[in-house]
Tab-separated table of C-alpha atoms in Angstrom:
chain	number	residue	atom	x	y	z
A	1	UNK	CA	9.829	-12.294	-25.578
A	2	UNK	CA	13.014	-11.888	-27.861
A	3	UNK	CA	14.363	-9.637	-25.858
A	4	UNK	CA	14.351	-11.667	-22.119
A	5	UNK	CA	15.429	-14.951	-24.271
A	6	UNK	CA	19.074	-13.379	-26.009
A	7	UNK	CA	19.740	-11.695	-22.098
A	8	UNK	CA	19.080	-15.130	-21.062
A	9	UNK	CA	21.791	-16.059	-23.023
A	10	UNK	CA	24.602	-13.633	-22.848
A	11	UNK	CA	24.313	-13.070	-19.166
A	12	UNK	CA	23.925	-16.201	-16.980
A	13	UNK	CA	25.998	-14.601	-14.604
A	14	UNK	CA	24.435	-14.894	-11.602
A	15	UNK	CA	25.696	-14.785	-8.519
A	16	UNK	CA	25.641	-18.163	-7.424
A	17	UNK	CA	27.905	-19.927	-10.766
A	18	UNK	CA	30.344	-16.848	-11.179
A	19	UNK	CA	32.868	-19.864	-12.600
A	20	UNK	CA	30.209	-21.930	-14.593
A	21	UNK	CA	30.480	-18.884	-16.911
A	22	UNK	CA	33.116	-17.510	-18.524
A	23	UNK	CA	31.348	-14.483	-19.849
A	24	UNK	CA	32.326	-12.089	-16.937
A	25	UNK	CA	31.812	-8.518	-18.117
A	26	UNK	CA	28.029	-9.525	-18.568
A	27	UNK	CA	26.504	-7.999	-15.543
A	28	UNK	CA	22.769	-7.440	-14.179
A	29	UNK	CA	21.055	-6.315	-17.230
A	30	UNK	CA	23.260	-8.534	-19.895
A	31	UNK	CA	25.270	-5.610	-20.799
A	32	UNK	CA	22.810	-3.313	-22.199
A	33	UNK	CA	23.459	-0.138	-20.016
A	34	UNK	CA	26.083	2.288	-22.366
A	35	UNK	CA	27.764	5.221	-21.042
A	36	UNK	CA	27.675	7.603	-23.738
A	37	UNK	CA	27.264	10.932	-20.941
A	38	UNK	CA	23.744	11.428	-20.984
A	39	UNK	CA	22.549	13.599	-18.290
A	40	UNK	CA	20.499	11.518	-16.291
A	41	UNK	CA	19.949	13.978	-13.802
A	42	UNK	CA	20.041	17.600	-12.753
A	43	UNK	CA	19.237	19.864	-10.299
A	44	UNK	CA	19.529	23.050	-10.303
A	45	UNK	CA	18.645	25.274	-6.711
A	46	UNK	CA	16.516	22.592	-5.694
A	47	UNK	CA	15.094	23.394	-2.048
A	48	UNK	CA	12.941	21.180	0.731
A	49	UNK	CA	10.899	22.721	3.175
A	50	UNK	CA	8.789	19.927	5.588
A	51	UNK	CA	6.918	22.965	7.108
A	52	UNK	CA	9.476	25.796	8.746
A	53	UNK	CA	11.607	23.592	8.590
A	54	UNK	CA	14.502	23.667	5.250
A	55	UNK	CA	15.877	20.864	5.455
A	56	UNK	CA	17.481	20.875	1.419
A	57	UNK	CA	18.891	24.031	0.951
A	58	UNK	CA	20.477	25.100	-2.557
A	59	UNK	CA	21.408	20.908	-4.729
A	60	UNK	CA	22.727	21.383	-7.787
A	61	UNK	CA	23.597	18.079	-8.847
A	62	UNK	CA	24.366	16.624	-11.912
A	63	UNK	CA	24.602	12.781	-12.538
A	64	UNK	CA	25.732	11.027	-15.732
A	65	UNK	CA	24.361	8.020	-17.623
A	66	UNK	CA	26.801	5.315	-15.772
A	67	UNK	CA	27.907	7.314	-12.816
A	68	UNK	CA	27.759	5.213	-8.932
A	69	UNK	CA	27.606	8.365	-6.814
A	70	UNK	CA	27.023	7.544	-3.162
A	71	UNK	CA	25.705	10.508	-0.895
A	72	UNK	CA	26.612	10.027	2.811
A	73	UNK	CA	26.749	12.497	4.959
A	74	UNK	CA	25.094	12.230	9.132
A	75	UNK	CA	21.703	12.231	9.378
A	76	UNK	CA	19.343	14.753	9.041
A	77	UNK	CA	21.225	16.148	6.452
A	78	UNK	CA	18.953	15.396	3.765
A	79	UNK	CA	20.327	12.598	1.883
A	80	UNK	CA	17.251	10.836	2.020
A	81	UNK	CA	15.087	13.140	0.644
A	82	UNK	CA	16.962	14.535	-2.124
A	83	UNK	CA	16.575	10.752	-2.953
A	84	UNK	CA	13.057	10.877	-2.715
A	85	UNK	CA	13.100	13.756	-4.480
A	86	UNK	CA	14.532	12.896	-7.834
A	87	UNK	CA	11.170	10.477	-8.541
A	88	UNK	CA	9.528	12.933	-6.270
A	89	UNK	CA	7.655	10.534	-3.401
A	90	UNK	CA	8.535	13.747	-2.239
A	91	UNK	CA	7.470	17.001	-3.250
A	92	UNK	CA	9.761	19.238	-4.614
A	93	UNK	CA	9.497	23.052	-2.643
A	94	UNK	CA	11.639	25.180	-5.247
A	95	UNK	CA	13.593	25.244	-7.742
A	96	UNK	CA	14.286	22.074	-10.976
A	97	UNK	CA	15.161	18.659	-11.272
A	98	UNK	CA	15.189	17.191	-14.323
A	99	UNK	CA	16.061	13.023	-14.768
A	100	UNK	CA	16.303	11.576	-18.332
A	101	UNK	CA	15.252	14.556	-19.883
A	102	UNK	CA	11.497	14.806	-18.192
A	103	UNK	CA	11.698	17.824	-15.381
A	104	UNK	CA	9.639	15.797	-12.716
A	105	UNK	CA	9.974	19.400	-10.459
A	106	UNK	CA	6.492	20.301	-12.777
A	107	UNK	CA	3.774	19.249	-11.347
A	108	UNK	CA	1.674	18.584	-15.079
A	109	UNK	CA	4.087	16.422	-15.924
A	110	UNK	CA	2.691	12.561	-15.538
A	111	UNK	CA	5.325	11.930	-12.505
A	112	UNK	CA	4.208	7.614	-12.649
A	113	UNK	CA	5.740	6.907	-16.310
A	114	UNK	CA	8.832	9.287	-15.407
A	115	UNK	CA	8.700	6.619	-12.184
A	116	UNK	CA	8.823	3.897	-14.846
A	117	UNK	CA	12.400	4.725	-15.409
A	118	UNK	CA	13.844	5.033	-11.487
A	119	UNK	CA	13.653	2.137	-9.686
A	120	UNK	CA	13.843	2.596	-6.013
A	121	UNK	CA	15.010	0.265	-3.416
A	122	UNK	CA	14.539	1.126	0.606
A	123	UNK	CA	16.236	0.692	3.657
A	124	UNK	CA	13.187	-1.037	4.927
A	125	UNK	CA	12.546	-3.286	1.775
A	126	UNK	CA	8.592	-2.577	1.283
A	127	UNK	CA	8.774	-6.177	-0.164
A	128	UNK	CA	4.403	-6.516	-0.540
A	129	UNK	CA	3.584	-9.256	2.012
A	130	UNK	CA	0.484	-10.594	0.803
A	131	UNK	CA	2.393	-11.317	-2.723
A	132	UNK	CA	4.623	-14.367	-3.693
A	133	UNK	CA	8.351	-12.820	-4.376
A	134	UNK	CA	7.846	-13.414	-8.865
A	135	UNK	CA	4.115	-11.671	-7.693
A	136	UNK	CA	6.130	-8.674	-6.449
A	137	UNK	CA	8.205	-8.756	-9.012
A	138	UNK	CA	5.239	-8.767	-12.168
A	139	UNK	CA	3.432	-7.292	-10.890
A	140	UNK	CA	3.731	-3.020	-11.970
A	141	UNK	CA	4.995	-4.927	-15.385
A	142	UNK	CA	1.779	-6.940	-15.500
A	143	UNK	CA	-0.696	-3.901	-13.866
A	144	UNK	CA	1.557	-0.880	-16.456
A	145	UNK	CA	0.933	-3.500	-19.312
A	146	UNK	CA	4.611	-3.471	-19.815
A	147	UNK	CA	5.086	-7.309	-20.522
A	148	UNK	CA	1.821	-9.973	-19.956
A	149	UNK	CA	1.678	-12.067	-17.671
A	150	UNK	CA	4.314	-14.538	-19.335
A	151	UNK	CA	6.952	-12.194	-20.205
A	152	UNK	CA	6.920	-10.883	-16.228
A	153	UNK	CA	7.005	-14.765	-14.983
A	154	UNK	CA	9.782	-15.050	-17.821
A	155	UNK	CA	11.764	-11.920	-16.276
A	156	UNK	CA	11.275	-12.207	-12.954
A	157	UNK	CA	12.563	-15.479	-12.581
A	158	UNK	CA	16.155	-13.975	-15.023
A	159	UNK	CA	16.411	-11.647	-12.717
A	160	UNK	CA	15.507	-14.154	-9.584
A	161	UNK	CA	18.367	-16.487	-11.010
A	162	UNK	CA	20.761	-13.530	-11.402
A	163	UNK	CA	20.548	-12.431	-7.898
A	164	UNK	CA	20.620	-16.205	-6.256
A	165	UNK	CA	16.767	-16.196	-5.076
A	166	UNK	CA	15.500	-18.278	-8.307
A	167	UNK	CA	14.741	-20.968	-5.722
A	168	UNK	CA	12.261	-18.742	-3.236
A	169	UNK	CA	9.928	-17.167	-6.856
A	170	UNK	CA	6.701	-18.975	-4.651
A	171	UNK	CA	7.332	-18.235	-1.021
A	172	UNK	CA	6.386	-15.187	0.715
A	173	UNK	CA	8.535	-12.163	1.627
A	174	UNK	CA	7.532	-12.829	5.647
A	175	UNK	CA	9.424	-16.049	5.030
A	176	UNK	CA	12.900	-14.763	3.316
A	177	UNK	CA	15.925	-13.041	5.790
A	178	UNK	CA	16.384	-9.496	4.871
A	179	UNK	CA	19.684	-9.610	2.828
A	180	UNK	CA	16.805	-12.027	0.552
A	181	UNK	CA	14.363	-9.189	1.032
A	182	UNK	CA	16.530	-6.467	-0.086
A	183	UNK	CA	17.896	-8.570	-3.165
A	184	UNK	CA	14.475	-8.805	-4.747
A	185	UNK	CA	13.477	-5.739	-4.037
A	186	UNK	CA	15.907	-4.688	-6.434
A	187	UNK	CA	15.086	-7.944	-8.077
A	188	UNK	CA	11.564	-5.856	-8.709
A	189	UNK	CA	12.962	-2.235	-9.550
A	190	UNK	CA	14.796	-4.252	-11.970
A	191	UNK	CA	11.731	-5.592	-13.716
A	192	UNK	CA	10.446	-2.288	-14.933
A	193	UNK	CA	13.778	-1.798	-17.228
A	194	UNK	CA	14.463	1.089	-15.632
A	195	UNK	CA	17.417	3.374	-16.485
A	196	UNK	CA	18.325	4.860	-13.064
A	197	UNK	CA	18.654	3.535	-9.635
A	198	UNK	CA	17.703	5.057	-6.142
A	199	UNK	CA	19.037	2.772	-3.151
A	200	UNK	CA	17.724	4.153	0.502
A	201	UNK	CA	20.462	3.179	2.449
A	202	UNK	CA	19.662	-0.448	1.313
A	203	UNK	CA	21.897	-1.673	3.984
A	204	UNK	CA	21.076	-0.089	6.752
A	205	UNK	CA	18.666	-2.561	8.383
A	206	UNK	CA	19.835	-5.265	8.056
A	207	UNK	CA	22.220	-7.946	10.249
A	208	UNK	CA	25.699	-7.727	9.838
A	209	UNK	CA	26.353	-11.052	8.367
A	210	UNK	CA	23.906	-9.912	5.657
A	211	UNK	CA	24.852	-6.794	3.967
A	212	UNK	CA	28.252	-8.048	1.582
A	213	UNK	CA	25.073	-10.078	-0.718
A	214	UNK	CA	23.018	-7.086	-1.189
A	215	UNK	CA	26.520	-5.216	-1.781
A	216	UNK	CA	27.690	-8.004	-4.363
A	217	UNK	CA	24.705	-7.435	-6.223
A	218	UNK	CA	24.633	-3.990	-6.832
A	219	UNK	CA	28.613	-4.301	-7.520
A	220	UNK	CA	27.276	-6.254	-10.015
A	221	UNK	CA	24.607	-3.279	-11.227
A	222	UNK	CA	27.168	-0.859	-10.790
A	223	UNK	CA	29.901	-2.582	-13.243
A	224	UNK	CA	26.751	-3.745	-15.933
A	225	UNK	CA	26.716	0.595	-16.387
A	226	UNK	CA	24.254	1.272	-14.051
A	227	UNK	CA	23.314	4.607	-13.282
A	228	UNK	CA	23.063	4.541	-9.498
A	229	UNK	CA	22.844	6.949	-6.619
A	230	UNK	CA	23.342	5.407	-2.865
A	231	UNK	CA	22.679	6.879	0.242
A	232	UNK	CA	24.660	4.698	2.388
A	233	UNK	CA	27.586	4.117	5.429
A	234	UNK	CA	28.807	1.811	3.815
A	235	UNK	CA	32.153	3.418	2.880
A	236	UNK	CA	34.315	0.616	1.528
A	237	UNK	CA	31.409	0.412	-0.984
A	238	UNK	CA	31.636	3.772	-1.869
A	239	UNK	CA	35.503	3.059	-2.188
A	240	UNK	CA	34.721	0.655	-4.203
A	241	UNK	CA	32.415	1.176	-6.524
A	242	UNK	CA	31.543	5.136	-6.763
A	243	UNK	CA	32.558	6.999	-9.334
A	244	UNK	CA	31.491	10.095	-7.460
A	245	UNK	CA	31.470	10.215	-3.502
A	246	UNK	CA	29.324	13.602	-2.438
A	247	UNK	CA	28.911	14.916	1.429
A	248	UNK	CA	26.564	16.513	2.448
A	249	UNK	CA	25.486	18.427	5.308
A	250	UNK	CA	22.498	20.233	6.720
A	251	UNK	CA	20.878	20.266	3.249
A	252	UNK	CA	23.462	21.788	1.839
A	253	UNK	CA	26.320	19.456	-0.573
A	254	UNK	CA	29.186	20.007	1.424
A	255	UNK	CA	31.564	18.303	-1.006
A	256	UNK	CA	31.644	15.548	-3.703
A	257	UNK	CA	34.420	13.791	-5.659
A	258	UNK	CA	36.238	10.807	-6.817
A	259	UNK	CA	36.381	8.261	-3.523
A	260	UNK	CA	40.008	8.072	-3.478
A	261	UNK	CA	39.438	12.679	-3.129
A	262	UNK	CA	37.133	12.555	-0.958
A	263	UNK	CA	38.296	10.211	1.251
A	264	UNK	CA	42.166	10.933	1.285
A	265	UNK	CA	41.598	14.312	1.287
A	266	UNK	CA	38.953	15.632	2.021
A	267	UNK	CA	38.945	19.525	1.932
A	268	UNK	CA	36.228	20.536	4.359
A	269	UNK	CA	36.524	20.699	7.912
A	270	UNK	CA	32.986	19.045	8.373
A	271	UNK	CA	33.909	16.584	6.622
A	272	UNK	CA	36.717	15.546	8.017
A	273	UNK	CA	34.978	15.492	10.877
A	274	UNK	CA	32.405	13.527	9.944
A	275	UNK	CA	34.661	10.906	8.103
A	276	UNK	CA	36.763	11.076	11.453
A	277	UNK	CA	33.465	9.961	13.086
A	278	UNK	CA	32.415	6.950	10.842
A	279	UNK	CA	36.334	5.542	9.210
B	1	UNK	CA	-43.741	-22.257	25.213
B	2	UNK	CA	-43.870	-25.797	23.159
B	3	UNK	CA	-47.017	-24.232	22.103
B	4	UNK	CA	-46.104	-20.779	21.137
B	5	UNK	CA	-43.211	-22.468	19.115
B	6	UNK	CA	-45.421	-25.012	17.494
B	7	UNK	CA	-48.125	-22.067	16.233
B	8	UNK	CA	-45.587	-19.304	15.258
B	9	UNK	CA	-42.445	-21.888	13.958
B	10	UNK	CA	-43.157	-20.419	10.322
B	11	UNK	CA	-43.403	-17.086	11.248
B	12	UNK	CA	-40.084	-17.207	13.424
B	13	UNK	CA	-38.383	-18.158	11.100
B	14	UNK	CA	-39.672	-16.334	8.357
B	15	UNK	CA	-38.987	-13.025	10.471
B	16	UNK	CA	-35.524	-14.360	11.147
B	17	UNK	CA	-35.071	-14.480	7.746
B	18	UNK	CA	-35.624	-11.500	6.816
B	19	UNK	CA	-33.705	-9.215	10.032
B	20	UNK	CA	-30.475	-11.548	8.310
B	21	UNK	CA	-31.928	-10.984	4.546
B	22	UNK	CA	-31.840	-6.850	5.942
B	23	UNK	CA	-28.391	-7.639	7.429
B	24	UNK	CA	-26.363	-9.133	4.751
B	25	UNK	CA	-28.030	-6.566	1.558
B	26	UNK	CA	-27.294	-3.317	4.256
B	27	UNK	CA	-23.788	-4.384	5.155
B	28	UNK	CA	-23.111	-5.608	1.422
B	29	UNK	CA	-23.700	-2.075	-0.094
B	30	UNK	CA	-22.498	-0.572	3.652
B	31	UNK	CA	-19.206	-1.848	2.753
B	32	UNK	CA	-18.841	-0.167	-0.993
B	33	UNK	CA	-19.678	3.002	1.417
B	34	UNK	CA	-17.556	2.361	3.575
B	35	UNK	CA	-14.467	2.174	1.091
B	36	UNK	CA	-15.876	5.236	-0.722
B	37	UNK	CA	-15.997	7.629	2.236
B	38	UNK	CA	-12.589	5.697	3.523
B	39	UNK	CA	-10.657	6.506	0.575
B	40	UNK	CA	-11.925	10.418	0.833
B	41	UNK	CA	-11.214	10.681	4.213
B	42	UNK	CA	-7.473	8.848	4.062
B	43	UNK	CA	-7.202	11.571	0.441
B	44	UNK	CA	-4.825	14.143	0.814
B	45	UNK	CA	-7.604	16.233	-1.296
B	46	UNK	CA	-9.389	18.517	2.037
B	47	UNK	CA	-11.930	19.059	-0.773
B	48	UNK	CA	-12.265	15.666	-0.447
B	49	UNK	CA	-12.428	14.748	2.533
B	50	UNK	CA	-14.766	17.240	4.425
B	51	UNK	CA	-17.082	15.677	1.857
B	52	UNK	CA	-15.915	12.404	3.890
B	53	UNK	CA	-16.190	13.399	7.790
B	54	UNK	CA	-19.498	15.667	7.258
B	55	UNK	CA	-21.111	11.912	5.752
B	56	UNK	CA	-19.042	10.787	9.010
B	57	UNK	CA	-20.148	12.692	11.783
B	58	UNK	CA	-23.344	13.361	9.689
B	59	UNK	CA	-24.895	9.992	9.874
B	60	UNK	CA	-22.729	9.197	13.489
B	61	UNK	CA	-24.523	11.944	14.995
B	62	UNK	CA	-27.707	10.590	14.523
B	63	UNK	CA	-29.723	7.932	15.853
B	64	UNK	CA	-30.582	5.326	13.558
B	65	UNK	CA	-34.569	5.122	14.405
B	66	UNK	CA	-34.147	8.906	13.429
B	67	UNK	CA	-32.600	7.891	10.318
B	68	UNK	CA	-35.088	5.123	9.082
B	69	UNK	CA	-38.273	7.183	9.912
B	70	UNK	CA	-35.834	10.573	7.921
B	71	UNK	CA	-36.155	7.975	5.496
B	72	UNK	CA	-39.474	6.023	5.575
B	73	UNK	CA	-41.682	8.711	5.675
B	74	UNK	CA	-39.201	12.268	5.468
B	75	UNK	CA	-38.331	10.646	1.820
B	76	UNK	CA	-41.649	10.138	0.128
B	77	UNK	CA	-43.384	12.590	1.522
B	78	UNK	CA	-40.809	15.402	-0.310
B	79	UNK	CA	-40.622	13.630	-3.142
B	80	UNK	CA	-44.895	13.556	-2.597
B	81	UNK	CA	-44.546	17.263	-2.875
B	82	UNK	CA	-42.632	17.858	-5.793
B	83	UNK	CA	-44.954	16.060	-7.382
B	84	UNK	CA	-45.191	12.602	-8.066
B	85	UNK	CA	-47.677	11.345	-5.036
B	86	UNK	CA	-48.125	8.337	-4.943
B	87	UNK	CA	-44.440	7.491	-4.795
B	88	UNK	CA	-43.880	5.220	-1.920
B	89	UNK	CA	-39.998	3.023	-0.124
B	90	UNK	CA	-41.149	-0.226	0.747
B	91	UNK	CA	-40.144	-0.973	4.625
B	92	UNK	CA	-36.681	-3.368	3.364
B	93	UNK	CA	-36.258	-1.120	0.288
B	94	UNK	CA	-36.610	2.021	3.405
B	95	UNK	CA	-34.736	-0.638	6.415
B	96	UNK	CA	-31.798	-1.471	3.545
B	97	UNK	CA	-30.865	1.887	3.004
B	98	UNK	CA	-31.344	4.004	6.629
B	99	UNK	CA	-29.131	0.410	7.646
B	100	UNK	CA	-26.595	1.091	4.727
B	101	UNK	CA	-26.129	4.429	5.196
B	102	UNK	CA	-25.899	4.366	9.038
B	103	UNK	CA	-22.990	0.972	8.911
B	104	UNK	CA	-21.466	3.333	5.460
B	105	UNK	CA	-20.431	5.117	8.302
B	106	UNK	CA	-19.175	3.272	10.881
B	107	UNK	CA	-17.548	0.950	7.595
B	108	UNK	CA	-15.777	4.124	6.603
B	109	UNK	CA	-14.061	4.497	9.724
B	110	UNK	CA	-12.854	0.452	9.488
B	111	UNK	CA	-11.592	1.428	6.446
B	112	UNK	CA	-9.929	4.479	7.325
B	113	UNK	CA	-7.976	2.721	10.280
B	114	UNK	CA	-7.543	-0.121	8.009
B	115	UNK	CA	-5.361	1.835	5.127
B	116	UNK	CA	-3.795	4.013	7.950
B	117	UNK	CA	-2.361	0.924	9.698
B	118	UNK	CA	-0.573	-0.039	6.880
B	119	UNK	CA	2.934	1.309	6.612
B	120	UNK	CA	3.092	3.978	4.333
B	121	UNK	CA	6.241	2.374	2.545
B	122	UNK	CA	4.151	-0.263	0.875
B	123	UNK	CA	1.952	2.858	-0.966
B	124	UNK	CA	5.523	4.698	-1.715
B	125	UNK	CA	7.141	1.276	-3.277
B	126	UNK	CA	3.942	0.397	-4.958
B	127	UNK	CA	3.809	4.617	-6.845
B	128	UNK	CA	7.556	4.261	-7.154
B	129	UNK	CA	7.069	1.546	-9.567
B	130	UNK	CA	5.251	3.607	-11.633
B	131	UNK	CA	1.553	2.521	-10.049
B	132	UNK	CA	-1.041	4.974	-10.243
B	133	UNK	CA	-2.466	6.159	-6.037
B	134	UNK	CA	-5.431	3.937	-7.366
B	135	UNK	CA	-3.116	1.018	-8.258
B	136	UNK	CA	-1.279	1.054	-5.952
B	137	UNK	CA	-4.497	1.741	-3.085
B	138	UNK	CA	-6.336	-1.495	-4.993
B	139	UNK	CA	-3.762	-4.017	-5.720
B	140	UNK	CA	-1.240	-3.272	-2.197
B	141	UNK	CA	-2.693	-1.431	0.702
B	142	UNK	CA	-6.028	-1.917	0.845
B	143	UNK	CA	-6.171	-5.764	0.309
B	144	UNK	CA	-3.263	-5.473	3.073
B	145	UNK	CA	-5.604	-3.483	4.469
B	146	UNK	CA	-8.814	-5.315	4.631
B	147	UNK	CA	-7.639	-8.584	6.857
B	148	UNK	CA	-6.530	-6.415	9.518
B	149	UNK	CA	-10.221	-5.143	8.925
B	150	UNK	CA	-12.074	-8.122	9.221
B	151	UNK	CA	-12.953	-7.737	12.882
B	152	UNK	CA	-13.725	-4.862	13.551
B	153	UNK	CA	-16.283	-5.892	10.065
B	154	UNK	CA	-17.198	-9.038	11.892
B	155	UNK	CA	-18.686	-6.969	14.921
B	156	UNK	CA	-19.825	-4.504	12.334
B	157	UNK	CA	-21.571	-6.731	11.150
B	158	UNK	CA	-23.478	-8.129	14.912
B	159	UNK	CA	-23.871	-4.750	15.516
B	160	UNK	CA	-26.035	-4.028	12.815
B	161	UNK	CA	-27.618	-7.219	12.489
B	162	UNK	CA	-29.324	-6.284	15.864
B	163	UNK	CA	-29.696	-2.526	15.085
B	164	UNK	CA	-31.905	-4.548	11.815
B	165	UNK	CA	-34.610	-4.716	15.093
B	166	UNK	CA	-35.093	-1.291	15.264
B	167	UNK	CA	-36.312	-0.762	11.890
B	168	UNK	CA	-39.671	-3.177	13.466
B	169	UNK	CA	-40.860	0.417	13.566
B	170	UNK	CA	-40.571	1.597	10.333
B	171	UNK	CA	-43.206	-2.234	9.901
B	172	UNK	CA	-40.451	-4.690	8.234
B	173	UNK	CA	-41.484	-8.101	9.234
B	174	UNK	CA	-38.531	-8.780	11.038
B	175	UNK	CA	-37.728	-10.379	14.156
B	176	UNK	CA	-38.305	-8.047	16.921
B	177	UNK	CA	-41.985	-6.725	15.207
B	178	UNK	CA	-42.407	-10.608	14.740
B	179	UNK	CA	-42.254	-11.137	18.249
B	180	UNK	CA	-44.657	-7.711	18.889
B	181	UNK	CA	-47.129	-9.258	16.805
B	182	UNK	CA	-47.365	-12.582	19.174
B	183	UNK	CA	-46.893	-11.001	21.862
B	184	UNK	CA	-49.850	-9.092	20.861
B	185	UNK	CA	-52.034	-12.404	20.674
B	186	UNK	CA	-50.843	-14.527	23.010
B	187	UNK	CA	-50.342	-12.108	25.963
B	188	UNK	CA	-47.072	-14.461	26.667
B	189	UNK	CA	-44.063	-11.464	27.047
B	190	UNK	CA	-41.797	-13.963	28.860
B	191	UNK	CA	-42.363	-16.492	26.548
B	192	UNK	CA	-42.141	-14.771	23.671
B	193	UNK	CA	-39.204	-12.248	23.995
B	194	UNK	CA	-37.332	-15.383	25.924
B	195	UNK	CA	-37.785	-16.914	22.182
B	196	UNK	CA	-36.423	-14.037	20.428
B	197	UNK	CA	-33.310	-13.139	22.443
B	198	UNK	CA	-32.852	-16.390	22.374
B	199	UNK	CA	-33.290	-16.892	18.428
B	200	UNK	CA	-31.160	-13.731	17.914
B	201	UNK	CA	-28.437	-14.631	20.271
B	202	UNK	CA	-27.834	-18.531	18.297
B	203	UNK	CA	-27.415	-16.199	15.122
B	204	UNK	CA	-24.703	-14.058	16.086
B	205	UNK	CA	-22.709	-16.214	18.518
B	206	UNK	CA	-22.651	-18.766	15.315
B	207	UNK	CA	-21.218	-15.927	13.396
B	208	UNK	CA	-18.723	-14.841	16.280
B	209	UNK	CA	-17.554	-18.590	16.472
B	210	UNK	CA	-17.293	-18.512	12.396
B	211	UNK	CA	-15.806	-15.831	12.272
B	212	UNK	CA	-13.121	-16.607	14.830
B	213	UNK	CA	-11.843	-18.578	13.383
B	214	UNK	CA	-11.608	-17.340	9.898
B	215	UNK	CA	-9.391	-14.480	11.389
B	216	UNK	CA	-7.288	-16.666	12.882
B	217	UNK	CA	-6.811	-18.623	8.891
B	218	UNK	CA	-6.744	-14.795	7.936
B	219	UNK	CA	-3.771	-14.762	10.643
B	220	UNK	CA	-1.642	-17.580	9.625
B	221	UNK	CA	-1.374	-16.624	6.486
B	222	UNK	CA	-0.308	-13.509	7.802
B	223	UNK	CA	2.304	-14.304	9.922
B	224	UNK	CA	4.242	-17.471	7.493
């Protein structure tokens, strides 16, 4: 209770009233995420096959706490599959995946516990259409006994305020625009207080005029120090927000580095070819 | 026709009540049988799939009348042979079991189709939040599935209601059985079966009208 209360006070930097509050450092999570160099995601020789089709061939990647890793690449390159292996929405064929110290590739661990700590945002939002916006957000914290109903509601309202949708709490998802749906989906994922957020093409299904509002929320989340893995085609977002850009093709990581490196001076021909097409 | 109604109206109404009782009881149990086997059939576990498939195919492969004979005569014979010589099933119990099992197999298919009609992103989103499979199914997938299933459930209700007439063969005192008794007494086959047909029809048409209304109401909630 007290935690929620104090969050409300420190961080009322909602998207709607940016100028009203003189505390520019505080973001979506009230500045609770520190960058202390903790290894959040660690994959070693990760492979994933669908039948005889090998989609991920050998992925080795580390993500440190507070990093924003943007994964780009042509469709079918395995970006989304990689993301989905991190919370084991896809089973892992071989190799090792460790997320926040938990060995996700070990089938004996309680994957539900691990997932509570990994928020995920989907291309098609996947809001629960039979529940109001606030119930969408409250479902997991209440069902998993992380919070009482009142706590979850308060937390949900705080999150909705921060994504600029507190007036939509009792609306049902089909009444929202795409951009609004995705912002609710982000709030829903944040309700479990995850340490990592995965974004699987979060703006690809949006009308162009709604892309900005979703990216704005993501930027604020990044500024606040959230560890993020983002699969996206938004090169502008990658340039501005990414601490690292990873280019994937045909199941491999072809190239990675700081955005100005990868976009400015790509070393691999395949990266150049791809960037020529999208830039 | 007037005189038949005058003499037999209590029997007719009582039998109609029994028909409805048997239908409602059976549909109630069939719902849970269908839920159970529907869930087995959508599970990723092959062994559970096989159990589900065997039940659904097994029951759908046997005519209801044979199933009813089997439950009403066969099962007590088996129990009696096993030593309990006074064991008997009442027609209501045997009828309810038969019809529940039969409708349950069809309901399992309705559940399977309903669950599969829900976008699989719904399950993924629920699981990604840390909800276990069962909770995700109960809170997210099933409520949406059941909405789409309502027309099929209602049509199964109507089928089962008509199928109760088959259970007259084990002596259950439902509407068709009453028709047989009255015709036996009066020889007025045309009038009696005309009345019986009309009674079934009135109930079923009323029910399907109600169902349509309900369905429209649910759909309105869904699209908004």
